[in-house]
Coordinates of C-alpha atoms and ligand atoms in Angstrom, one line a residue:
Chain A
X316 CA 12.6 107.1 -27.9
X317 CA 11.2 109.3 -30.7
X318 CA 8.4 106.9 -31.7
X319 CA 7.8 103.8 -29.6
X320 CA 5.0 101.7 -28.3
X321 CA 4.9 103.8 -25.1
X322 CA 3.8 106.9 -27.0
X323 CA 1.7 105.0 -29.5
X324 CA 4.4 105.3 -32.2
X325 CA 3.9 109.1 -32.6
X326 CA 6.7 111.4 -33.3
X327 CA 5.8 114.6 -31.5
X328 CA 8.1 117.6 -31.3
X329 CA 8.2 120.4 -28.7
X330 CA 5.0 121.4 -27.1
X331 CA 3.7 123.4 -24.1
X332 CA 1.2 123.0 -21.4
X333 CA -2.3 124.4 -22.2
X334 CA -3.0 127.0 -19.5
X335 CA -6.0 129.2 -18.8
X336 CA -4.2 132.6 -19.3
X337 CA -3.3 131.6 -22.8
X338 CA -6.8 130.4 -24.0
X339 CA -7.8 133.7 -25.7
X340 CA -4.4 134.1 -27.4
X341 CA -4.5 130.5 -28.8
X342 CA -8.1 130.7 -30.0
X343 CA -7.7 134.1 -31.6
X344 CA -4.2 133.9 -33.0
X345 CA -4.0 130.2 -33.7
X346 CA -0.2 130.0 -33.2
X347 CA 1.6 127.1 -34.8
X348 CA 2.3 124.7 -31.8
X349 CA 3.4 121.2 -32.3
X350 CA 1.2 119.9 -29.5
X351 CA -0.4 120.8 -26.1
X352 CA -0.4 118.9 -22.9
X353 CA -3.5 119.3 -20.8
X354 CA -4.0 118.5 -17.1
X355 CA -6.8 115.9 -17.3
X356 CA -8.4 116.9 -14.0
X357 CA -9.1 120.4 -15.2
X358 CA -11.4 118.9 -17.9
X359 CA -13.0 116.1 -15.9
X360 CA -16.1 118.1 -15.4
X361 CA -19.6 117.9 -16.8
X362 CA -19.5 120.8 -19.1
X363 CA -18.9 124.6 -19.4
X364 CA -16.2 126.9 -20.6
X365 CA -13.1 124.6 -20.1
X366 CA -14.6 121.8 -22.2
X367 CA -15.7 124.2 -24.9
X368 CA -12.2 125.6 -25.1
X369 CA -10.8 122.1 -25.1
X370 CA -13.0 121.1 -28.0
X371 CA -11.9 124.1 -30.0
X372 CA -8.2 123.3 -29.3
X373 CA -8.8 119.7 -30.3
X374 CA -10.1 120.8 -33.7
X375 CA -6.8 122.4 -34.5
X376 CA -4.1 120.9 -32.3
X377 CA -2.7 117.6 -31.1
X378 CA -3.3 117.1 -27.4
X379 CA -1.8 114.7 -24.8
X380 CA -3.3 114.1 -21.4
X381 CA -1.3 114.5 -18.2
X382 CA -2.8 113.7 -14.8
X383 CA -2.0 114.7 -11.3
X384 CA -4.2 112.5 -9.1
X385 CA -4.0 108.9 -10.2
X386 CA -1.4 108.2 -7.5
X387 CA 0.0 105.0 -9.0
X388 CA 2.0 104.5 -5.9
X389 CA -1.0 104.4 -3.5
X390 CA -1.2 101.3 -1.4
X391 CA -5.0 101.0 -1.7
X392 CA -7.3 100.1 -4.6
X393 CA -7.9 102.5 -7.5
X394 CA -10.9 104.9 -7.5
X395 CA -13.2 103.4 -10.1
X396 CA -15.2 106.6 -10.6
X397 CA -12.0 108.5 -11.3
X398 CA -10.9 105.9 -13.9
X399 CA -14.3 105.9 -15.6
X400 CA -14.3 109.7 -15.9
X401 CA -10.7 109.7 -17.1
X402 CA -11.6 107.2 -19.8
X403 CA -14.5 109.4 -20.9
X404 CA -12.0 112.3 -21.4
X405 CA -9.6 110.1 -23.3
X406 CA -12.4 109.3 -25.8
X407 CA -12.9 113.1 -26.2
X408 CA -9.2 114.0 -26.7
X409 CA -8.0 110.8 -28.4
X410 CA -4.8 111.2 -26.5
X411 CA -2.2 108.8 -28.0
X412 CA -0.7 108.1 -24.6
X413 CA -1.4 109.3 -21.1
X414 CA 0.9 110.2 -18.2
X415 CA 0.7 110.6 -14.5
X416 CA 3.2 110.6 -11.7
X417 CA 5.3 107.9 -9.9
X418 CA 4.1 109.0 -6.5
X419 CA 1.3 108.6 -4.0
X420 CA -1.0 111.3 -2.4
X421 CA -4.1 109.8 -0.9
X422 CA -4.9 107.2 1.8
X423 CA -8.2 106.0 3.3
X424 CA -10.1 108.2 0.8
X425 CA -8.4 111.4 1.8
X426 CA -6.5 113.4 -0.8
X427 CA -3.4 115.6 -0.1
X428 CA -3.4 116.9 -3.7
X429 CA 0.4 116.7 -3.6
X430 CA 2.8 114.4 -5.4
X431 CA 4.4 112.6 -2.5
X432 CA 7.5 110.5 -2.9
X433 CA 7.5 106.7 -2.3
X434 CA 9.9 104.7 -0.3
X435 CA 12.0 102.8 -2.9
X436 CA 11.1 99.3 -1.7
X437 CA 10.3 96.1 -3.5
X438 CA 6.8 96.2 -2.0
X439 CA 6.3 99.6 -3.5
X440 CA 7.5 98.3 -6.9
X441 CA 4.9 95.5 -6.8
X442 CA 2.0 97.7 -5.6
X443 CA 2.8 100.5 -8.1
X444 CA 3.3 98.3 -11.1
X445 CA 0.0 96.5 -10.4
X446 CA -1.9 99.7 -10.3
X447 CA -0.3 101.0 -13.5
X448 CA -1.2 97.8 -15.3
X449 CA -4.7 98.0 -14.1
X450 CA -5.0 101.6 -15.3
X451 CA -3.4 100.7 -18.6
X452 CA -5.8 97.8 -19.1
X453 CA -8.8 99.9 -18.3
X454 CA -7.9 102.9 -20.4
X455 CA -6.6 100.8 -23.3
X456 CA -3.9 103.4 -24.1
X457 CA -0.2 103.4 -23.3
X458 CA 0.8 104.9 -19.9
X459 CA 3.9 106.8 -19.1
X460 CA 4.9 107.5 -15.5
X461 CA 6.7 110.6 -14.5
X462 CA 9.5 110.9 -11.9
X463 CA 8.5 113.5 -9.3
X464 CA 10.8 116.0 -7.6
X465 CA 11.1 115.4 -3.8
X466 CA 12.2 117.0 -0.6
X467 CA 12.5 114.0 1.6
X468 CA 14.2 110.6 1.5
X469 CA 13.1 107.6 3.6
X470 CA 14.9 105.1 5.8
X471 CA 12.8 102.3 4.3
X472 CA 14.3 102.8 0.8
X473 CA 16.2 99.8 -0.5
X474 CA 17.5 101.3 -3.8
X475 CA 18.1 104.6 -5.7
X476 CA 15.2 106.5 -7.3
X477 CA 16.4 105.6 -10.8
X478 CA 16.7 101.9 -9.9
X479 CA 13.1 102.1 -8.5
X480 CA 11.8 103.9 -11.7
X481 CA 13.4 101.3 -14.0
X482 CA 12.0 98.4 -11.9
X483 CA 8.5 99.8 -11.8
X484 CA 8.2 100.5 -15.5
X485 CA 9.7 97.1 -16.3
X486 CA 7.3 95.3 -14.0
X487 CA 4.3 97.3 -15.3
X488 CA 5.6 97.2 -18.9
X489 CA 4.8 100.9 -19.3
X490 CA 6.6 104.0 -20.5
X491 CA 8.5 106.8 -18.8
X492 CA 7.8 110.5 -18.8
X493 CA 11.2 111.7 -17.9
X494 CA 11.2 115.1 -16.1
X495 CA 14.7 116.3 -16.2
X496 CA 13.9 119.3 -14.1
X497 CA 12.5 117.0 -11.4
X498 CA 15.7 115.0 -11.6
X499 CA 17.7 118.1 -11.1
X500 CA 15.6 119.4 -8.2
X501 CA 15.8 116.1 -6.4
X502 CA 19.6 115.8 -7.0
X503 CA 20.0 119.1 -5.3
X504 CA 17.9 118.1 -2.3
X505 CA 19.3 114.7 -1.9
X506 CA 22.9 115.2 -3.0
X507 CA 23.2 112.7 -6.0
X508 CA 24.6 113.3 -9.4
X509 CA 21.7 114.0 -11.8
X510 CA 23.7 112.8 -14.8
X511 CA 24.0 109.4 -13.2
X512 CA 20.2 109.3 -13.0
X513 CA 19.8 110.3 -16.7
X514 CA 22.4 107.8 -17.7
X515 CA 20.7 105.0 -15.9
X516 CA 17.1 105.4 -17.2
X517 CA 15.9 102.7 -19.6
X518 CA 16.2 104.7 -22.9
X519 CA 13.8 102.5 -24.9
X520 CA 10.9 103.2 -22.5
X521 CA 11.0 107.0 -22.6
X522 CA 7.8 108.2 -24.2
X523 CA 8.1 111.9 -23.4
X524 CA 10.3 114.4 -21.6
X525 CA 9.3 117.3 -19.4
X526 CA 11.4 120.5 -18.9
X527 CA 10.6 123.3 -16.5
X528 CA 12.0 125.9 -14.2
X529 CA 12.6 125.7 -10.5
X530 CA 13.6 127.9 -7.5
X531 CA 16.7 127.6 -5.4
X532 CA 16.4 128.5 -1.7
X533 CA 19.1 128.6 0.9
X534 CA 18.7 125.1 2.1
X535 CA 16.6 123.4 -0.5
X536 CA 15.4 123.6 -4.1
X537 CA 11.7 123.7 -5.0
X538 CA 10.0 122.6 -8.2
X539 CA 8.0 125.7 -8.8
X540 CA 7.5 125.8 -12.6
X541 CA 7.6 129.6 -12.5
X542 CA 10.9 130.3 -14.3
X543 CA 12.6 129.7 -17.6
X544 CA 14.6 126.4 -17.8
X545 CA 17.9 126.7 -16.1
X546 CA 21.3 125.7 -17.6
X547 CA 21.9 122.6 -15.6
X548 CA 18.5 121.3 -16.6
X549 CA 19.2 122.0 -20.3
X550 CA 22.4 119.9 -19.9
X551 CA 20.4 117.0 -18.5
X552 CA 18.0 117.5 -21.4
X553 CA 20.8 117.4 -24.0
X554 CA 22.1 114.2 -22.4
X555 CA 18.6 112.6 -22.4
X556 CA 18.1 113.4 -26.1
X557 CA 21.5 112.0 -26.8
X558 CA 20.5 108.7 -25.1
X559 CA 16.9 108.4 -26.2
X560 CA 16.7 110.3 -29.4
X561 CA 14.5 113.4 -30.2
X562 CA 11.6 112.5 -28.0
X563 CA 8.3 114.4 -27.5
X564 CA 9.2 117.3 -25.2
X565 CA 7.0 119.6 -23.2
X566 CA 7.7 122.8 -21.2
X567 CA 5.7 123.2 -18.0
X568 CA 5.1 126.7 -16.8
X569 CA 2.4 126.9 -14.1
X570 CA 3.0 130.0 -11.9
X571 CA 3.7 133.6 -12.8
X572 CA 2.8 132.6 -16.3
X573 CA 4.2 135.0 -18.9
X574 CA 2.7 135.6 -22.4
X575 CA 2.1 132.7 -24.7
X576 CA 4.9 133.8 -27.0
X577 CA 7.4 133.9 -24.1
X578 CA 6.5 130.4 -22.9
X579 CA 6.5 129.0 -26.5
X580 CA 9.9 130.6 -27.3
X581 CA 11.3 129.1 -24.1
X582 CA 10.0 125.7 -25.1
X583 CA 11.4 126.0 -28.6
X584 CA 14.9 126.4 -27.2
X585 CA 14.7 122.6 -26.8
X586 CA 15.3 122.4 -30.6
X587 CA 18.9 123.4 -30.0
X588 CA 19.5 120.0 -28.5
X589 CA 17.6 118.0 -31.0
X590 CA 19.6 116.6 -33.9
X591 CA 17.0 117.5 -36.6
X592 CA 15.8 120.7 -34.9
X593 CA 17.3 124.1 -35.9
X594 CA 17.5 126.5 -33.0
X595 CA 14.1 128.1 -32.0
X596 CA 12.5 126.8 -35.2
X597 CA 8.7 126.7 -35.3
X598 CA 7.2 123.3 -36.0
X599 CA 5.6 122.5 -39.3
X600 CA 2.0 123.6 -39.8
X601 CA -0.5 120.8 -39.2
X602 CA -1.2 120.1 -42.9
X603 CA 2.5 119.6 -43.8
X604 CA 3.0 116.9 -41.2
X605 CA 3.0 113.2 -41.8
X606 CA 1.4 111.4 -39.0
X607 CA 2.8 108.0 -38.0
X608 CA 0.0 105.6 -37.2
X609 CA 0.3 102.8 -34.7
Chain B
X1247 CA 6.3 99.1 8.2
X1248 CA 4.1 98.1 5.2
X1249 CA 3.6 100.6 2.4
X1250 CA 0.1 101.3 3.7
X1251 CA 1.3 101.9 7.2
X1252 CA 4.0 104.2 5.8
X1253 CA 1.4 106.2 3.8
X1254 CA -1.0 106.5 6.7
X1255 CA 1.8 107.8 8.9
X1256 CA 3.1 110.3 6.4
X1257 CA -0.4 111.5 5.5
X1258 CA -1.0 112.3 9.1
X1259 CA 2.1 114.3 9.4
X1260 CA 1.7 116.1 6.0
X1261 CA -1.8 117.1 6.9
X1262 CA -1.1 118.0 10.6
X1263 CA -2.4 121.5 11.4
X1264 CA 0.2 124.2 11.2
X1265 CA 1.2 126.6 14.1
X1266 CA -0.2 130.1 14.1
X1267 CA 3.0 131.1 12.3
X1268 CA 2.3 128.6 9.5
X1269 CA 5.1 126.2 10.6
X1270 CA 4.9 122.5 11.4
X1271 CA 3.8 121.7 15.0
X1272 CA 6.5 120.3 17.3
X1273 CA 4.1 118.5 19.6
X1274 CA 1.3 116.2 18.5
X1275 CA -2.2 116.2 19.9
X1276 CA -1.2 113.4 22.3
X1277 CA 1.8 115.4 23.6
X1278 CA 4.3 113.3 21.7
X1279 CA 7.3 114.8 19.8
X1280 CA 6.5 115.2 16.1
X1281 CA 10.3 115.5 15.3
X1282 CA 10.9 112.1 16.9
X1283 CA 8.1 110.4 15.0
X1284 CA 9.2 112.0 11.7
X1285 CA 12.8 111.0 12.3
X1286 CA 11.6 107.4 12.4
X1287 CA 10.9 107.3 8.7
X1288 CA 12.4 110.5 7.1
X1289 CA 16.2 110.7 6.6
X1290 CA 17.9 114.0 7.5
X1291 CA 20.5 115.5 5.2
X1292 CA 23.4 117.9 5.8
X1293 CA 21.2 121.0 5.7
X1294 CA 17.8 119.9 6.9
X1295 CA 16.6 117.7 9.8
X1296 CA 13.9 115.0 9.2
X1297 CA 11.4 117.4 10.7
X1298 CA 12.4 120.3 8.4
X1299 CA 12.2 118.1 5.3
X1300 CA 8.7 117.0 6.2
X1301 CA 7.8 120.5 7.1
X1302 CA 8.2 121.5 3.4
X1303 CA 5.3 119.1 2.6
X1304 CA 3.3 120.0 5.6
X1305 CA 3.3 123.7 4.7
X1306 CA 2.7 123.1 1.1
X1307 CA -0.3 120.9 1.9
X1308 CA -2.0 123.7 3.8
X1309 CA -0.9 126.5 1.4
X1310 CA -2.3 124.6 -1.6
X1311 CA -5.6 123.7 0.1
X1312 CA -6.1 127.2 1.5
X1313 CA -5.4 128.7 -1.9
X1314 CA -7.8 126.4 -3.6
X1315 CA -10.8 127.1 -1.3
X1316 CA -10.0 130.8 -1.0
X1317 CA -10.2 131.1 -4.8
X1318 CA -13.8 129.8 -4.8
X1319 CA -15.1 132.2 -2.1
X1320 CA -13.7 135.7 -3.0
X1321 CA -16.8 137.5 -1.8
X1322 CA -16.9 135.7 1.5
X1323 CA -13.2 136.7 1.9
X1324 CA -14.0 140.3 1.0
X1325 CA -16.9 140.4 3.4
X1326 CA -15.1 138.9 6.5
X1327 CA -11.7 140.3 5.8
X1328 CA -8.6 138.2 5.2
X1329 CA -7.8 137.5 8.9
X1330 CA -11.2 136.1 9.8
X1331 CA -11.5 134.4 6.5
X1332 CA -8.2 132.6 6.8
X1333 CA -9.1 131.4 10.2
X1334 CA -12.4 130.1 8.9
X1335 CA -10.8 128.3 5.9
X1336 CA -8.2 126.7 8.2
X1337 CA -10.9 125.4 10.5
X1338 CA -13.1 124.3 7.7
X1339 CA -10.2 122.3 6.1
X1340 CA -9.2 120.7 9.4
X1341 CA -12.8 119.3 9.8
X1342 CA -13.3 118.7 6.0
X1343 CA -10.2 117.2 4.4
X1344 CA -10.4 116.5 0.7
X1345 CA -12.2 113.4 -0.2
X1346 CA -12.2 113.9 -4.0
X1347 CA -9.4 113.4 -6.5
X1348 CA -10.4 116.8 -7.9
X1349 CA -9.4 119.9 -6.0
X1350 CA -12.4 121.6 -7.5
X1351 CA -14.7 119.8 -5.0
X1352 CA -12.9 121.0 -1.9
X1353 CA -15.2 123.8 -0.9
X1354 CA -18.5 121.9 -1.4
X1355 CA -19.3 121.5 2.3
X1356 CA -18.3 125.1 3.3
X1357 CA -21.7 126.7 3.1
X1358 CA -23.4 124.1 5.4
X1359 CA -20.4 123.9 7.7
X1360 CA -20.4 127.7 8.1
X1361 CA -24.0 127.6 9.2
X1362 CA -22.9 125.6 12.2
X1363 CA -20.0 127.9 13.0
X1364 CA -21.2 131.4 13.8
X1365 CA -17.9 132.1 15.7
X1366 CA -16.3 132.9 12.4
X1367 CA -18.8 135.4 11.0
X1368 CA -19.9 137.4 14.1
X1369 CA -23.3 139.1 13.7
X1370 CA -23.4 138.5 9.9
X1371 CA -23.9 134.7 9.9
X1372 CA -27.0 134.6 7.7
X1373 CA -25.5 136.9 5.1
X1374 CA -22.2 135.1 5.2
X1375 CA -23.9 131.7 4.7
X1376 CA -25.9 133.2 1.8
X1377 CA -22.8 134.6 0.1
X1378 CA -21.0 131.2 0.6
X1379 CA -24.0 129.3 -0.9
X1380 CA -24.1 131.6 -3.9
X1381 CA -20.4 131.3 -4.5
X1382 CA -20.6 127.5 -4.4
X1383 CA -23.6 127.6 -6.7
X1384 CA -21.5 129.6 -9.1
X1385 CA -18.8 126.8 -9.2
X1386 CA -21.5 124.2 -9.8
X1387 CA -23.2 126.2 -12.5
X1388 CA -19.9 126.9 -14.1
X1389 CA -18.9 123.4 -15.0
X1390 CA -21.7 120.9 -14.3
X1391 CA -23.2 119.2 -17.4
X1392 CA -25.8 120.7 -19.8
X1393 CA -28.2 118.3 -21.3
X1394 CA -30.4 118.8 -24.5
X1395 CA -33.3 120.9 -23.3
X1396 CA -36.9 119.8 -23.9
X1397 CA -38.3 121.4 -27.1
X1398 CA -41.8 122.6 -27.9
X1399 CA -43.0 119.1 -29.1
X1400 CA -41.8 117.5 -25.9
X1401 CA -43.5 120.2 -23.8
X1402 CA -46.8 119.8 -25.7
X1403 CA -46.8 116.1 -25.0
X1404 CA -46.6 116.5 -21.2
X1405 CA -49.2 114.8 -18.9
X1406 CA -50.1 115.3 -15.3
X1407 CA -48.1 112.1 -14.6
X1408 CA -45.0 113.2 -16.5
X1409 CA -41.8 113.6 -14.5
X1410 CA -39.2 116.1 -15.8
X1411 CA -35.8 117.1 -14.6
X1412 CA -33.7 120.3 -14.4
X1413 CA -30.3 121.0 -16.1
X1414 CA -27.6 119.6 -13.9
X1415 CA -25.9 123.0 -14.0
X1416 CA -29.0 124.8 -12.7
X1417 CA -28.8 125.7 -9.0
X1418 CA -31.8 126.8 -7.0
X1419 CA -31.3 129.0 -4.0
X1420 CA -33.6 130.5 -1.4
X1421 CA -31.6 133.1 0.4
X1422 CA -32.3 135.4 3.3
X1423 CA -30.5 138.3 1.7
X1424 CA -30.0 139.6 -1.8
X1425 CA -26.5 138.2 -1.5
X1426 CA -25.9 138.4 -5.2
X1427 CA -25.3 142.1 -4.8
X1428 CA -22.3 141.3 -2.6
X1429 CA -21.0 138.6 -5.0
X1430 CA -21.4 140.8 -8.1
X1431 CA -19.5 143.6 -6.3
X1432 CA -16.4 141.5 -5.9
X1433 CA -14.4 141.4 -9.0
X1434 CA -14.7 138.0 -10.5
X1435 CA -11.4 136.7 -11.8
X1436 CA -11.3 133.1 -10.9
X1437 CA -8.3 131.3 -12.4
X1438 CA -8.4 127.6 -12.7
X1439 CA -6.2 125.7 -10.2
X1440 CA -3.5 123.7 -11.9
X1441 CA -1.2 121.5 -9.9
X1442 CA 1.6 120.0 -11.8
X1443 CA 4.6 121.3 -10.0
X1444 CA 4.6 120.0 -6.4
X1445 CA 5.3 123.4 -4.9
X1446 CA 3.5 126.4 -3.6
X1447 CA 5.9 129.0 -2.3
X1448 CA 3.8 131.7 -0.8
X1449 CA 0.2 132.3 0.1
X1450 CA -1.5 134.8 -2.2
X1451 CA -3.3 137.6 -0.5
X1452 CA -6.5 139.1 -1.9
X1453 CA -7.3 142.8 -2.0
X1454 CA -10.1 144.6 -0.2
X1455 CA -13.2 145.9 -2.0
X1456 CA -16.0 148.1 -0.9
X1457 CA -19.1 146.0 -0.5
X1458 CA -22.8 146.7 -0.5
X1459 CA -24.8 145.8 2.6
X1460 CA -28.0 144.2 1.4
X1461 CA -31.1 144.3 3.7
X1462 CA -32.7 141.1 4.9
X1463 CA -35.3 140.0 2.4
X1464 CA -36.2 136.6 1.1
X1465 CA -34.5 136.1 -2.3
X1466 CA -35.1 133.3 -4.7
X1467 CA -32.4 132.8 -7.3
X1468 CA -31.6 130.5 -10.1
X1469 CA -27.8 130.3 -10.9
X1470 CA -27.4 128.8 -14.3
X1471 CA -25.1 128.7 -17.3
X1472 CA -26.2 130.1 -20.6
X1473 CA -23.7 130.0 -23.6
X1474 CA -20.9 129.2 -21.2
X1475 CA -21.4 132.2 -18.9
X1476 CA -23.0 132.0 -15.4
X1477 CA -26.0 134.1 -14.6
X1478 CA -27.9 134.9 -11.4
X1479 CA -31.6 135.2 -12.1
X1480 CA -34.2 136.3 -9.6
X1481 CA -37.4 134.2 -9.6
X1482 CA -40.6 134.5 -7.5
X1483 CA -41.6 132.1 -4.8
X1484 CA -44.0 130.2 -7.0
X1485 CA -41.4 129.6 -9.6
X1486 CA -38.9 128.5 -6.9
X1487 CA -41.4 126.0 -5.5
X1488 CA -42.2 124.7 -8.9
X1489 CA -38.6 124.2 -9.9
X1490 CA -37.8 122.6 -6.6
X1491 CA -40.6 120.1 -7.0
X1492 CA -39.3 119.3 -10.5
X1493 CA -35.8 118.7 -9.1
X1494 CA -37.3 116.4 -6.4
X1495 CA -38.7 114.3 -9.2
X1496 CA -42.4 114.9 -8.5
X1497 CA -44.9 114.3 -11.3
X1498 CA -46.3 117.4 -12.9
X1499 CA -49.7 117.4 -11.1
X1500 CA -47.8 117.6 -7.8
X1501 CA -45.3 120.1 -9.1
X1502 CA -48.2 122.5 -10.0
X1503 CA -49.8 122.0 -6.6
X1504 CA -46.6 122.7 -4.8
X1505 CA -46.0 125.9 -6.7
X1506 CA -49.1 127.4 -5.1
X1507 CA -49.0 126.1 -1.6
X1508 CA -50.0 128.9 0.8
X1509 CA -50.6 131.1 -2.2
X1510 CA -53.7 133.4 -2.3
X1511 CA -53.9 133.3 -6.2
X1512 CA -57.2 132.4 -7.8
X1513 CA -57.3 129.3 -9.9
X1514 CA -57.6 131.3 -13.1
X1515 CA -54.6 133.4 -12.2
X1516 CA -52.7 130.2 -11.3
X1517 CA -53.1 128.7 -14.7
X1518 CA -51.7 131.8 -16.3
X1519 CA -48.8 131.8 -13.9
X1520 CA -48.0 128.2 -14.5
X1521 CA -47.9 128.8 -18.2
X1522 CA -45.5 131.7 -17.6
X1523 CA -43.2 129.6 -15.5
X1524 CA -43.0 126.8 -18.0
X1525 CA -42.6 129.1 -21.0
X1526 CA -39.8 131.0 -19.2
X1527 CA -38.0 127.8 -18.0
X1528 CA -38.3 126.3 -21.5
X1529 CA -37.0 129.4 -23.2
X1530 CA -33.9 129.3 -21.0
X1531 CA -33.4 125.6 -21.6
X1532 CA -33.8 124.7 -18.0
X1533 CA -36.1 121.7 -18.5
X1534 CA -34.8 118.3 -19.6
X1535 CA -36.1 114.8 -19.8
X1536 CA -36.0 112.8 -16.7
X1537 CA -32.8 110.8 -16.9
X1538 CA -34.2 107.9 -14.8
Ligands
FE2_2085 FE1 6.7 117.3 -14.9

């Protein structure tokens, strides 16, 4: 939904991921960008250049935090030190909501640094929802969980991925970061209809949408974030916007990163599918915006 | 299978060492078939077997970790050459899996691990260890915290019983070679590691550079951050001992004694030296209040 309790009743438009190769351009040219998404872990350090750049960005732009290592689906207790440091960063950024993935990636204190898919079981729903609630309570900001792309399915699964997603966010009472590229990638790898997925997602819980590029290989499709968004993904995006309204949207581009202008222009194509957006339009400058407070 | 049992099993397969050709191993360390074990929990599809589906994760696990550590040790890579370096990194990672949520911490044990593994460095063990220590010190100096430094008033109020501390970003090194010459010769262009997509397609190879061959000579270095840039600064033995004692939390009277252990300097010269050390450290903002 455009503004709902899962994105703290904000009404953000189209943003891009803040990436190191663009730091200089952003700080020197000050381009008009509706918002930036940062990878929390890159700024969970004691000090130095990254935090200095972040502070300068925060002076001029709206920033939302996105994490890659909370592993909501892990079967073991949360890492308290991780949570404490994440909260410290949320105080710095004032992120209105915070997202991480519906996946697991560590066990017995060892980290894979990957976003591993869960078996879609009732046990996994309970465990994941409990962890999301715990994080939400500790951080005191709304959480949105993102569907990941995957390359494997499991015998243990008792439902579809979209049923699992809906069950988890309902049980945790949290939001969804709907990644339509991940839906597409997984649909190619697992042979389901991606439109059925988009049509099934609880529309009132969508806090944010991710778009990205992927790579198709002979026998599988990889979520590579190194290309422009492909047509079938735009189709899913259009349908998602139709169902949930013009929701905060973010383009992820993480490898073979082109110039800032190219990435931004690709992101702004999303406006073609947004009712109030005119094609490729730049967002309003900061001072002309009306902020909606929670 | 409980969720925890499932995750332990899959984590073991995902992090299983690859074959020499960077593919998933077909036989486990106990002689069992990996394909059979994987087929027990991963479904095949029309194009890929259970084994092949998990192999995507297994390869990506290694490519991601190798890439992350390699980025932190470009000079060690240049010094040993890509073949030996890759082998070293693989062995390091097999023995030191990640125990931090942050990929940044992955290389922390590499210098000390390398010290115990001369088989990867040939005749250049000491230099390789020095280079690795220096490269890790760079990472630490780059993003560890900076606290408000002591000012002149604070310094004037110090007593022999006072306990100070050093900036968290400041790294103290006693090296056997002037390894900074090697590190500085390698072009520094360290991009941050972002993982948001769950894919790494190919391993990135690094290019070769011509390296200086420093002679063996005791080298004391401070690696520190100043206005968001990292610097290597040579110091003498006395300064090294003094700063080390401060880091150990010793009171100033002992810090001063330590600085001149086995030194032939006369007491009057010592007082002058001590003043120099403190003025220098204070100017660079290295000294902070004891956080305890
Ligand atoms: Fe995403």
